[in-house]
Tab-separated table of C-alpha atoms and ligand atoms in Angstrom:
chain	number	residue	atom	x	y	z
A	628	UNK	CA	0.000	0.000	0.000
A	629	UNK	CA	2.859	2.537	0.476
A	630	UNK	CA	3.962	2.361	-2.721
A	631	UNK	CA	0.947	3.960	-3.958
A	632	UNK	CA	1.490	7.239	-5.663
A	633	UNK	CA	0.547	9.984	-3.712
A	634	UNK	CA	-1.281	13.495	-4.753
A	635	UNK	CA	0.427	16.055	-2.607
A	636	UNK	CA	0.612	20.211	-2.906
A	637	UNK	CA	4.123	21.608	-2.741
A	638	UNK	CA	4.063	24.260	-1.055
A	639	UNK	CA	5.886	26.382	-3.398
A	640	UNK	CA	3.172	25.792	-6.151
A	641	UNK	CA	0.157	25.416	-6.408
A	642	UNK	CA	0.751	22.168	-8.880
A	643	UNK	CA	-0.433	19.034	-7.789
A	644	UNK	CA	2.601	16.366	-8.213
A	645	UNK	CA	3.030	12.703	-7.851
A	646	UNK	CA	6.493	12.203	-5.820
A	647	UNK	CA	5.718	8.991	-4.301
A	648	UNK	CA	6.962	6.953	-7.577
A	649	UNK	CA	9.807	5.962	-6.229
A	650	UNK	CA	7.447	4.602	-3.370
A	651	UNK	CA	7.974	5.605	0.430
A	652	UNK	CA	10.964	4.336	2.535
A	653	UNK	CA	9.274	2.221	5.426
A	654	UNK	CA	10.520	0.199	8.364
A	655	UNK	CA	9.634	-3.532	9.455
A	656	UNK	CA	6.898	-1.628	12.146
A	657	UNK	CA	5.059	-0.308	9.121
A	658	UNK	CA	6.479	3.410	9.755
A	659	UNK	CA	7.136	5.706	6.681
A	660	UNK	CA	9.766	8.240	7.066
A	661	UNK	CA	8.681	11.907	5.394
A	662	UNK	CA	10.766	13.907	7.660
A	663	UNK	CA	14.754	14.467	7.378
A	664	UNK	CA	16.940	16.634	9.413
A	665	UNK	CA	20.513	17.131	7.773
A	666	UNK	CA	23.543	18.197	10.185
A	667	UNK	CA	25.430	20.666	7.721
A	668	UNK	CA	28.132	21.369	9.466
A	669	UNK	CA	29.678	20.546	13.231
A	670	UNK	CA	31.088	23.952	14.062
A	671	UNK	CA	29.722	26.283	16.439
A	672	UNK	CA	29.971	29.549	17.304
A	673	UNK	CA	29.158	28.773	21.063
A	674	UNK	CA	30.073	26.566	23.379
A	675	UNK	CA	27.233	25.528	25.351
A	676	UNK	CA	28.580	23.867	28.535
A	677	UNK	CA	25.817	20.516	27.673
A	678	UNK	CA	26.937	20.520	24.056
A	679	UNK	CA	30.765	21.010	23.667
A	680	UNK	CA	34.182	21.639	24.870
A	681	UNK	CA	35.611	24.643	24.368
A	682	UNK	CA	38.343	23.112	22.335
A	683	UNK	CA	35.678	21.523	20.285
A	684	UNK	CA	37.761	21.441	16.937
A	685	UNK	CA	36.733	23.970	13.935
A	686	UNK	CA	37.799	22.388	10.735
A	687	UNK	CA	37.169	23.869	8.147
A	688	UNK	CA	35.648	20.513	6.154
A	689	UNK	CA	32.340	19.557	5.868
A	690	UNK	CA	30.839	16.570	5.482
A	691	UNK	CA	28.300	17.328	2.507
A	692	UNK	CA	29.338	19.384	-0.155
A	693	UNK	CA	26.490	21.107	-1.414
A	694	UNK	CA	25.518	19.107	-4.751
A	695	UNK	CA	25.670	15.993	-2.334
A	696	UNK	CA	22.987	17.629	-0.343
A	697	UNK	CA	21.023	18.374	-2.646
A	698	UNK	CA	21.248	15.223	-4.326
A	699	UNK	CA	20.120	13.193	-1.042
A	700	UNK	CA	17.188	16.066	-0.543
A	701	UNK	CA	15.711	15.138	-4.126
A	702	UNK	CA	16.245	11.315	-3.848
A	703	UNK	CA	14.839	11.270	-0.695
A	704	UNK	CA	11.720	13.739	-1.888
A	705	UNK	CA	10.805	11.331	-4.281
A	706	UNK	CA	10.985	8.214	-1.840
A	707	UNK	CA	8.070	10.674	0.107
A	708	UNK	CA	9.650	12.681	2.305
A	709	UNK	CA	8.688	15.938	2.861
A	710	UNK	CA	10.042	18.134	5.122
A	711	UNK	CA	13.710	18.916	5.511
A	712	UNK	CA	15.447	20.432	8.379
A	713	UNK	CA	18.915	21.827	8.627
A	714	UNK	CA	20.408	21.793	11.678
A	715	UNK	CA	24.372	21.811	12.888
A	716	UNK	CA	26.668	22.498	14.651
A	717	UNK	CA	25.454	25.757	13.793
A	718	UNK	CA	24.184	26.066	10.067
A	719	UNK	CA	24.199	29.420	9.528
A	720	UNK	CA	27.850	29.131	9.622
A	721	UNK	CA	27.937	27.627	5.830
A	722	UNK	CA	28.096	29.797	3.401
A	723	UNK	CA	26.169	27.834	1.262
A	724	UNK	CA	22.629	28.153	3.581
A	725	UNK	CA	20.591	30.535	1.628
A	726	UNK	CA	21.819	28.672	-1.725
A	727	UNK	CA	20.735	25.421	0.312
A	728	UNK	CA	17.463	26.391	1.772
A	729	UNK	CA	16.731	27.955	-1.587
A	730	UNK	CA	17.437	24.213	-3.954
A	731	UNK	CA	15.178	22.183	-1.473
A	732	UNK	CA	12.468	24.239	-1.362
A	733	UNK	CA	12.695	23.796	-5.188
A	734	UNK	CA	12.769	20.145	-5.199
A	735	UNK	CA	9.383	18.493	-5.984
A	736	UNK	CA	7.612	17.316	-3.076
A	737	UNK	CA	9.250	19.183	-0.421
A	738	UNK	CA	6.648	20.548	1.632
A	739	UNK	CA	8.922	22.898	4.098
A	740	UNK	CA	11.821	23.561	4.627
A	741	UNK	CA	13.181	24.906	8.340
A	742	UNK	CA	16.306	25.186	10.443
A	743	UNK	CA	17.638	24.999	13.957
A	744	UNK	CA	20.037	27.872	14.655
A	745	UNK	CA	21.176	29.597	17.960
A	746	UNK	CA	20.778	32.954	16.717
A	747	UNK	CA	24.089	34.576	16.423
A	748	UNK	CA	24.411	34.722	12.989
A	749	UNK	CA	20.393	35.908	11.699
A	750	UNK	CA	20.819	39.711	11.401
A	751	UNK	CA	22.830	38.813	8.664
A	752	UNK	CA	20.630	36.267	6.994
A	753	UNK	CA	16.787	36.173	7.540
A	754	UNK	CA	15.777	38.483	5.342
A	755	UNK	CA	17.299	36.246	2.509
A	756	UNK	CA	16.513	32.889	4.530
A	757	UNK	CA	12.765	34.220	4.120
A	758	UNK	CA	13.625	35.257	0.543
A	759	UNK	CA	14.598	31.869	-0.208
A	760	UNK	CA	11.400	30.292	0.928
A	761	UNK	CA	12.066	29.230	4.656
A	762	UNK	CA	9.044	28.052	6.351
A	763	UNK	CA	10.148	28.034	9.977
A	764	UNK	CA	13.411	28.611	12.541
A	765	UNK	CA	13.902	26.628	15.788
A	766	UNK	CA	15.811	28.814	17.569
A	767	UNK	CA	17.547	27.965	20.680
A	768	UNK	CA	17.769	30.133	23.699
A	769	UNK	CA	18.066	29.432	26.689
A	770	UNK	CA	18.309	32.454	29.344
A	771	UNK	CA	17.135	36.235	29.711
A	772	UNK	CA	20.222	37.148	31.896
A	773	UNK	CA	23.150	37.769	30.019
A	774	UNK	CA	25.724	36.775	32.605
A	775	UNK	CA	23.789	33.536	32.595
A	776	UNK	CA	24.351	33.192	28.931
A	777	UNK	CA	27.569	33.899	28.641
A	778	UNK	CA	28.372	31.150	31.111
A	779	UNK	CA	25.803	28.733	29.719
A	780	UNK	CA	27.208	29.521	25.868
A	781	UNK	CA	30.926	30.588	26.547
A	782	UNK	CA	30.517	33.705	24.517
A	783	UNK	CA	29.114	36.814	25.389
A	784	UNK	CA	26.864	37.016	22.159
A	785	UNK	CA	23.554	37.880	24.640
A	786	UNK	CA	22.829	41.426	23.239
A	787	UNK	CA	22.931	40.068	19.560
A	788	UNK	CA	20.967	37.247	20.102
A	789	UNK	CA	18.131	38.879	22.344
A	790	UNK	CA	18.011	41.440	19.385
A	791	UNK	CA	17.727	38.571	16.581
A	792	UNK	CA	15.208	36.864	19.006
A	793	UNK	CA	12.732	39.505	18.849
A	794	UNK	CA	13.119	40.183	14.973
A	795	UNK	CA	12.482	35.859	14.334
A	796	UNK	CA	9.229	36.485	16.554
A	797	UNK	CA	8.012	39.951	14.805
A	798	UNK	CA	8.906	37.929	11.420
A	799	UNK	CA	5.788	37.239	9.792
A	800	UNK	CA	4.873	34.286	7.757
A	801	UNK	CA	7.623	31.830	9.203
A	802	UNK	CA	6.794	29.469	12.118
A	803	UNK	CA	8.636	30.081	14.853
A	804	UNK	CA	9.656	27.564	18.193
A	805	UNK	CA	12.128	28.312	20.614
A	806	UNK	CA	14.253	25.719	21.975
A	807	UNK	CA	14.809	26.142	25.738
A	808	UNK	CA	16.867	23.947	27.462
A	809	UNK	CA	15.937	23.374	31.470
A	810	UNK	CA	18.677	23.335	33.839
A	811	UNK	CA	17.856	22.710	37.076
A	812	UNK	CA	19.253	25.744	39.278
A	813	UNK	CA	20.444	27.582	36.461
A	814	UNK	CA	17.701	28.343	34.093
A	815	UNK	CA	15.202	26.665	36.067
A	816	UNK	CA	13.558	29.994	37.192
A	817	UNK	CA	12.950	31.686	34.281
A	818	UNK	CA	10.019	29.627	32.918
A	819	UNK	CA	7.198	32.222	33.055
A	820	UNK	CA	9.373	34.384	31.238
A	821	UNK	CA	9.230	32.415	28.381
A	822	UNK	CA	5.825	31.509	28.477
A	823	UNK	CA	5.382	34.668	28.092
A	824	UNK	CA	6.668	34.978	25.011
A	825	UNK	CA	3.682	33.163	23.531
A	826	UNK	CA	1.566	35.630	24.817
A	827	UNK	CA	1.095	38.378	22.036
A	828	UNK	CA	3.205	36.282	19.291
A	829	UNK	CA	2.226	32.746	17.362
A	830	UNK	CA	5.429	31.040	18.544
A	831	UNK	CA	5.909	27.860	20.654
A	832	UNK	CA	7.880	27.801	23.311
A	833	UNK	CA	9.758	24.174	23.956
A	834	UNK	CA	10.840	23.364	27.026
A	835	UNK	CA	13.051	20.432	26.965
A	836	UNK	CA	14.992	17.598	28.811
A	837	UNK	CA	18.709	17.714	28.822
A	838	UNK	CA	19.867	14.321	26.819
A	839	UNK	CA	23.126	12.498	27.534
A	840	UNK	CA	25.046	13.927	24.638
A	841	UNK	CA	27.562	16.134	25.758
A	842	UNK	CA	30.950	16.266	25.964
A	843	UNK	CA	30.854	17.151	30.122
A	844	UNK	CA	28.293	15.007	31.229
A	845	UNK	CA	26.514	17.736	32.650
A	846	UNK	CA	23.421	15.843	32.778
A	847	UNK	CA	25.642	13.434	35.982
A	848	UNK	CA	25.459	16.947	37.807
A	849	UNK	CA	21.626	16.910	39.240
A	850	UNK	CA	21.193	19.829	36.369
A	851	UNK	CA	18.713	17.238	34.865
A	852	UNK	CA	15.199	18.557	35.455
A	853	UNK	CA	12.794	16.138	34.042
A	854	UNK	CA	9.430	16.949	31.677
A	855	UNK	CA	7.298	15.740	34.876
A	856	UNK	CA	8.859	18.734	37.030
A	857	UNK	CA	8.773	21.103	34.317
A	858	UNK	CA	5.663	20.585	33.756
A	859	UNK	CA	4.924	20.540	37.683
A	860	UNK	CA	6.394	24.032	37.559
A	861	UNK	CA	4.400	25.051	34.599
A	862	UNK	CA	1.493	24.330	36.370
A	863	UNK	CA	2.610	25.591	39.488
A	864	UNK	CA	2.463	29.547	37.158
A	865	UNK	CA	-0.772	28.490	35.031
A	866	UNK	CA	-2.994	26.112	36.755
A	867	UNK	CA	-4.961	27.345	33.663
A	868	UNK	CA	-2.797	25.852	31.328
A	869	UNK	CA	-4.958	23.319	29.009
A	870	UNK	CA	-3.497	19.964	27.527
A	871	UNK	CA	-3.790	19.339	23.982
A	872	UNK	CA	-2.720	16.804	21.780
A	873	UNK	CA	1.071	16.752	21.507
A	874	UNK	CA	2.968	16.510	18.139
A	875	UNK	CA	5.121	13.256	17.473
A	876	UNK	CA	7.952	14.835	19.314
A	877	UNK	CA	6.277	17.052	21.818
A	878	UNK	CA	5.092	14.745	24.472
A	879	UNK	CA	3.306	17.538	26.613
A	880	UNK	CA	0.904	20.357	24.340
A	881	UNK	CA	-0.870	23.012	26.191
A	882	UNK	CA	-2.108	26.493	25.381
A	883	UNK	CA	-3.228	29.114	27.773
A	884	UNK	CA	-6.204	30.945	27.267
A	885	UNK	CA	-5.851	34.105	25.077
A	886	UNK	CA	-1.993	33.571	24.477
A	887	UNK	CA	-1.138	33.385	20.985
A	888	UNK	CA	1.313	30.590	20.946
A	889	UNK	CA	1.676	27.693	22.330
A	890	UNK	CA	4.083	25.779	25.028
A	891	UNK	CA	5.502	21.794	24.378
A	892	UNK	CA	7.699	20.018	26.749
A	893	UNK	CA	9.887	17.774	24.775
A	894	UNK	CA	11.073	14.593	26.894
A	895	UNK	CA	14.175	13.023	26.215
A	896	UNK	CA	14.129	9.793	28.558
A	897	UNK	CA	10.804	9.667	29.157
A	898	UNK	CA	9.746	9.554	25.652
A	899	UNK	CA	6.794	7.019	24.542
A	900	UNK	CA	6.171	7.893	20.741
A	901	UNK	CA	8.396	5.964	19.040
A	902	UNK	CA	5.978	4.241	16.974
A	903	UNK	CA	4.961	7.530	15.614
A	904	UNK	CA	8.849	8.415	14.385
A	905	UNK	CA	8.911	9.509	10.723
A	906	UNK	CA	12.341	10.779	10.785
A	907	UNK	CA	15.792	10.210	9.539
A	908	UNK	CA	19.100	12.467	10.717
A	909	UNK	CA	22.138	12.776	8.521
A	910	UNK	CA	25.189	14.225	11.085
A	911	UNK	CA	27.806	16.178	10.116
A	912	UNK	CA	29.898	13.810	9.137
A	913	UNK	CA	27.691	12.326	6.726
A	914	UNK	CA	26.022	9.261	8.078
A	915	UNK	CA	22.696	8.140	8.006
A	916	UNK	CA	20.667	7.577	11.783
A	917	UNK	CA	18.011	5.905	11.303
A	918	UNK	CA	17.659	6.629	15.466
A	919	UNK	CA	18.519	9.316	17.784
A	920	UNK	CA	19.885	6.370	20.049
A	921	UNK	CA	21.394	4.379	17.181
A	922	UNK	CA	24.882	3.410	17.839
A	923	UNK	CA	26.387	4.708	14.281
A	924	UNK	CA	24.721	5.424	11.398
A	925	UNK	CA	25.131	4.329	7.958
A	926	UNK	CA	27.778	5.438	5.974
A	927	UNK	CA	26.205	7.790	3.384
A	928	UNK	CA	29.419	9.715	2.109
A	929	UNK	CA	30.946	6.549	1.088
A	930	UNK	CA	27.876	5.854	-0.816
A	931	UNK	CA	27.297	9.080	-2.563
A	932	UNK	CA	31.439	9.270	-3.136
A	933	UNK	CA	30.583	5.835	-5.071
A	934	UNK	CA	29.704	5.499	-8.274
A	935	UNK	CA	26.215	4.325	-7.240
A	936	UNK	CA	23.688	6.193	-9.012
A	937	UNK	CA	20.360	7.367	-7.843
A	938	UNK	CA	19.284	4.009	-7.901
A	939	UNK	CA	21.917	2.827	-6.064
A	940	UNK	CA	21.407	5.947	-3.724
A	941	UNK	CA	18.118	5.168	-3.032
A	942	UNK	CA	18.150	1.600	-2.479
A	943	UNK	CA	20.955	2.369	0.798
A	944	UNK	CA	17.915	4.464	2.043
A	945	UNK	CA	15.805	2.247	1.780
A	946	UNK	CA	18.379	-0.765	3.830
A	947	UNK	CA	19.068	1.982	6.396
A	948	UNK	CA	14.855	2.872	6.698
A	949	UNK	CA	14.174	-0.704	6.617
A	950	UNK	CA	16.612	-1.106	9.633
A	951	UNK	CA	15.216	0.911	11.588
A	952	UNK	CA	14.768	0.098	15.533
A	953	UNK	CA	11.673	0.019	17.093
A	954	UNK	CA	12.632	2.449	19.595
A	955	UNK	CA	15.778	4.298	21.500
A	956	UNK	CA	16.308	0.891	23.959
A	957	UNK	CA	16.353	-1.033	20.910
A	958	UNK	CA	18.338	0.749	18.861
A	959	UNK	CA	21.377	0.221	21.917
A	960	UNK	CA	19.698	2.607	24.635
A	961	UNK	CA	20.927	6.551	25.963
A	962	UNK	CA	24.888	5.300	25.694
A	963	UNK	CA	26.364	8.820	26.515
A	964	UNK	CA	27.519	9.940	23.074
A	965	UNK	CA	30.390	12.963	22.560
A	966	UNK	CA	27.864	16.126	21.539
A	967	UNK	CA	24.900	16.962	19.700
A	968	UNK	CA	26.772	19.195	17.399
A	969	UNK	CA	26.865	16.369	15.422
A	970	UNK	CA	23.756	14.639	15.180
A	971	UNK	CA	22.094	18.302	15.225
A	972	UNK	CA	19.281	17.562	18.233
B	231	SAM	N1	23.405	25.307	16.636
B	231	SAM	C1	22.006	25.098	16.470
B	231	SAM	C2	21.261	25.477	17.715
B	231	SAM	O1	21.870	25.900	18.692
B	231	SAM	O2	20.043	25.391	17.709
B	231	SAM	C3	21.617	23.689	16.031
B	231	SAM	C4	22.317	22.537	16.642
B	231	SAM	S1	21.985	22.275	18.347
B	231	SAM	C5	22.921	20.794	18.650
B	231	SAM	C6	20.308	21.735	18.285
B	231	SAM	C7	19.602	21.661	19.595
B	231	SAM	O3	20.189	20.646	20.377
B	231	SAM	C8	19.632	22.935	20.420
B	231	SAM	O4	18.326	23.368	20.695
B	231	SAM	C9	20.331	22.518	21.687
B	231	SAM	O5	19.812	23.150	22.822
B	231	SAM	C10	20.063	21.034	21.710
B	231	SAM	N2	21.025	20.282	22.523
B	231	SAM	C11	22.364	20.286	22.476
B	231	SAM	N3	22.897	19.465	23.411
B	231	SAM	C12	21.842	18.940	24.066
B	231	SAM	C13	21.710	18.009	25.137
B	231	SAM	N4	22.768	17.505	25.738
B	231	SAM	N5	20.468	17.694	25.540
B	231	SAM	C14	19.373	18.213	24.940
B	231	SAM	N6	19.428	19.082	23.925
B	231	SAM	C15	20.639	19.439	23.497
């Protein structure tokens, strides 16, 4: 049945296509992956004490050139998926981003096209990241006190960032989350303050659970605070807070009454929607997870540095898809890995 053809609207036309030819990569557990975020570079421009080290190296190399990104995007568009997310290290820092955002929103069947960026860099870009058709920005921030951010981040970017923060949520026409991660005793008590963020502006505001990949081990410090207590704290604010029903990755929905946005909790151990994963992350160094929690992922330069053609592309997509665990304890459990940077979050 999946490898009926499917009518779908791109977004940017109004043509009706048929992408699904090539017929949808799907697992043993009868799961279809349309989603794929793609790691474009590891370097940073922070250092965020549950990410990296400081001496976190900044080669200059990336893993994807462009024209191999591109090339996965449409092969994968026409196996059905649909939404492509660029994430990092920090993306912005290619050169290439507009150019890249630009060529998949281009590609038939790609619905939207978004990115995960911590901020620094946006004065310089949105206006031609919105040019080039972006549909949303994750952006990650994760204090109002700029002593607090500078030793949370390493760098005293807090001015810039607060600045590009408010422009993202003025920006009209792009969906806009923010990523905050919960410390306990650091960042702990500034919850409202982001909450309130949703109140006159149509952005989410994520709360989430530190995850075991970093190079300190923070999360062995008791900085852990779990969705339960955030959510206990939440409460705690706005006993008026209403439930609704959560996303595939945002275990806890709510709205508040009159506020424009919305508020998720996003769990990281106590996660239960695995069955509902449609997703596949390329890191940085250009392998293929087919699970946050997989061990290592499939070795997708090697492939595309082949001479396998599209075919030959698209038939190690649809090995890795078919692999695909059942869930995170499956796929070899939370083994502490070096840093997000690289698997982009
Ligand atoms: N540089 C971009 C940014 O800051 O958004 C994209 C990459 S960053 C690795 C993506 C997301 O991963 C960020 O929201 C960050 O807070 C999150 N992240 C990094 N390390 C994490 C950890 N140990 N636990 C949970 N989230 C983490």
């Amino acid at each position: 049945m999946f490898h009926q053809a499917e009518s779908v609207h791109t977004s940017g036309a109004d043509t009706i296509v048929s992408p699904g030819s090539a017929g949808r990569l799907t697992d043993r557990y009868g799961r279809s992956v349309d989603y794929v975020r793609i790691a474009v570079t590891s370097r940073c421009n922070l250092r965020c004490v549950y990410c990296l080290r400081e001496e976190h190296g900044s080669s200059s190399e990336e893993g994807l050139r462009f024209d191999e990104i591109t090339r996965v995007i449409r092969v994968l568009a026409d196996c059905g998926v649909r939404k492509v997310r660029f994430t990092g290290g920090e993306p912005l820092l290619r050169p290439d981003i507009v150019r890249l955002v630009r060529e998949a929103k281009a590609v038939t069947g790609v619905g939207t096209v978004t990115l995960t960026t911590n901020g620094v860099l946006l004065d310089r870009h949105l206006d031609e990241l919105v040019q080039a058709g972006l549909d949303g920005i994750n952006l990650s921030f994760d204090t109002f006190d700029r002593e607090r951010y500078r030793q949370m981040t390493r760098r005293d970017l807090f001015p810039r960032v607060r600045a590009n923060l408010e422009r993202v949520v003025g920006e009209k026409g792009l969906k806009v989350k923010i990523n905050v991660l919960v410390l306990r005793g650091i960042n702990s008590d500034e919850l409202q303050r982001f909450v309130e963020l949703s109140r006159d502006a149509p952005v989410t505001v994520r709360f989430m659970e530190l995850m075991p990949f970093d190079d300190h081990q923070i999360w062995r410090t008791g900085k852990f605070m779990g969705a339960g207590k955030i959510l206990e704290s939440l409460k705690a604010i706005y006993p008026e807070m209403e439930e609704s029903r959560g996303r595939s990755t945002e275990y806890f929905s709510f709205s508040l009454p009159g506020y424009a946005g919305g508020i998720s909790i996003i769990p990281a151990f106590t996660r239960n929607f695995c069955s509902e994963c449609s997703r596949l992350r390329i890191t940085s160094t250009g392998r293929v997870m087919n699970c946050l929690y997989a061990r290592e992922g499939a070795d997708l330069l090697a492939v595309l540095r082949s001479e396998a053609g599209s075919g030959g592309l698209e038939e190690f997509f649809r090995r890795t898809v078919a692999r695909k665990p059942r869930d995170g304890r499956e796929a070899g459990g939370s083994a502490p890995r070096t840093s997000m940077s690289e698997i982009g979050g």
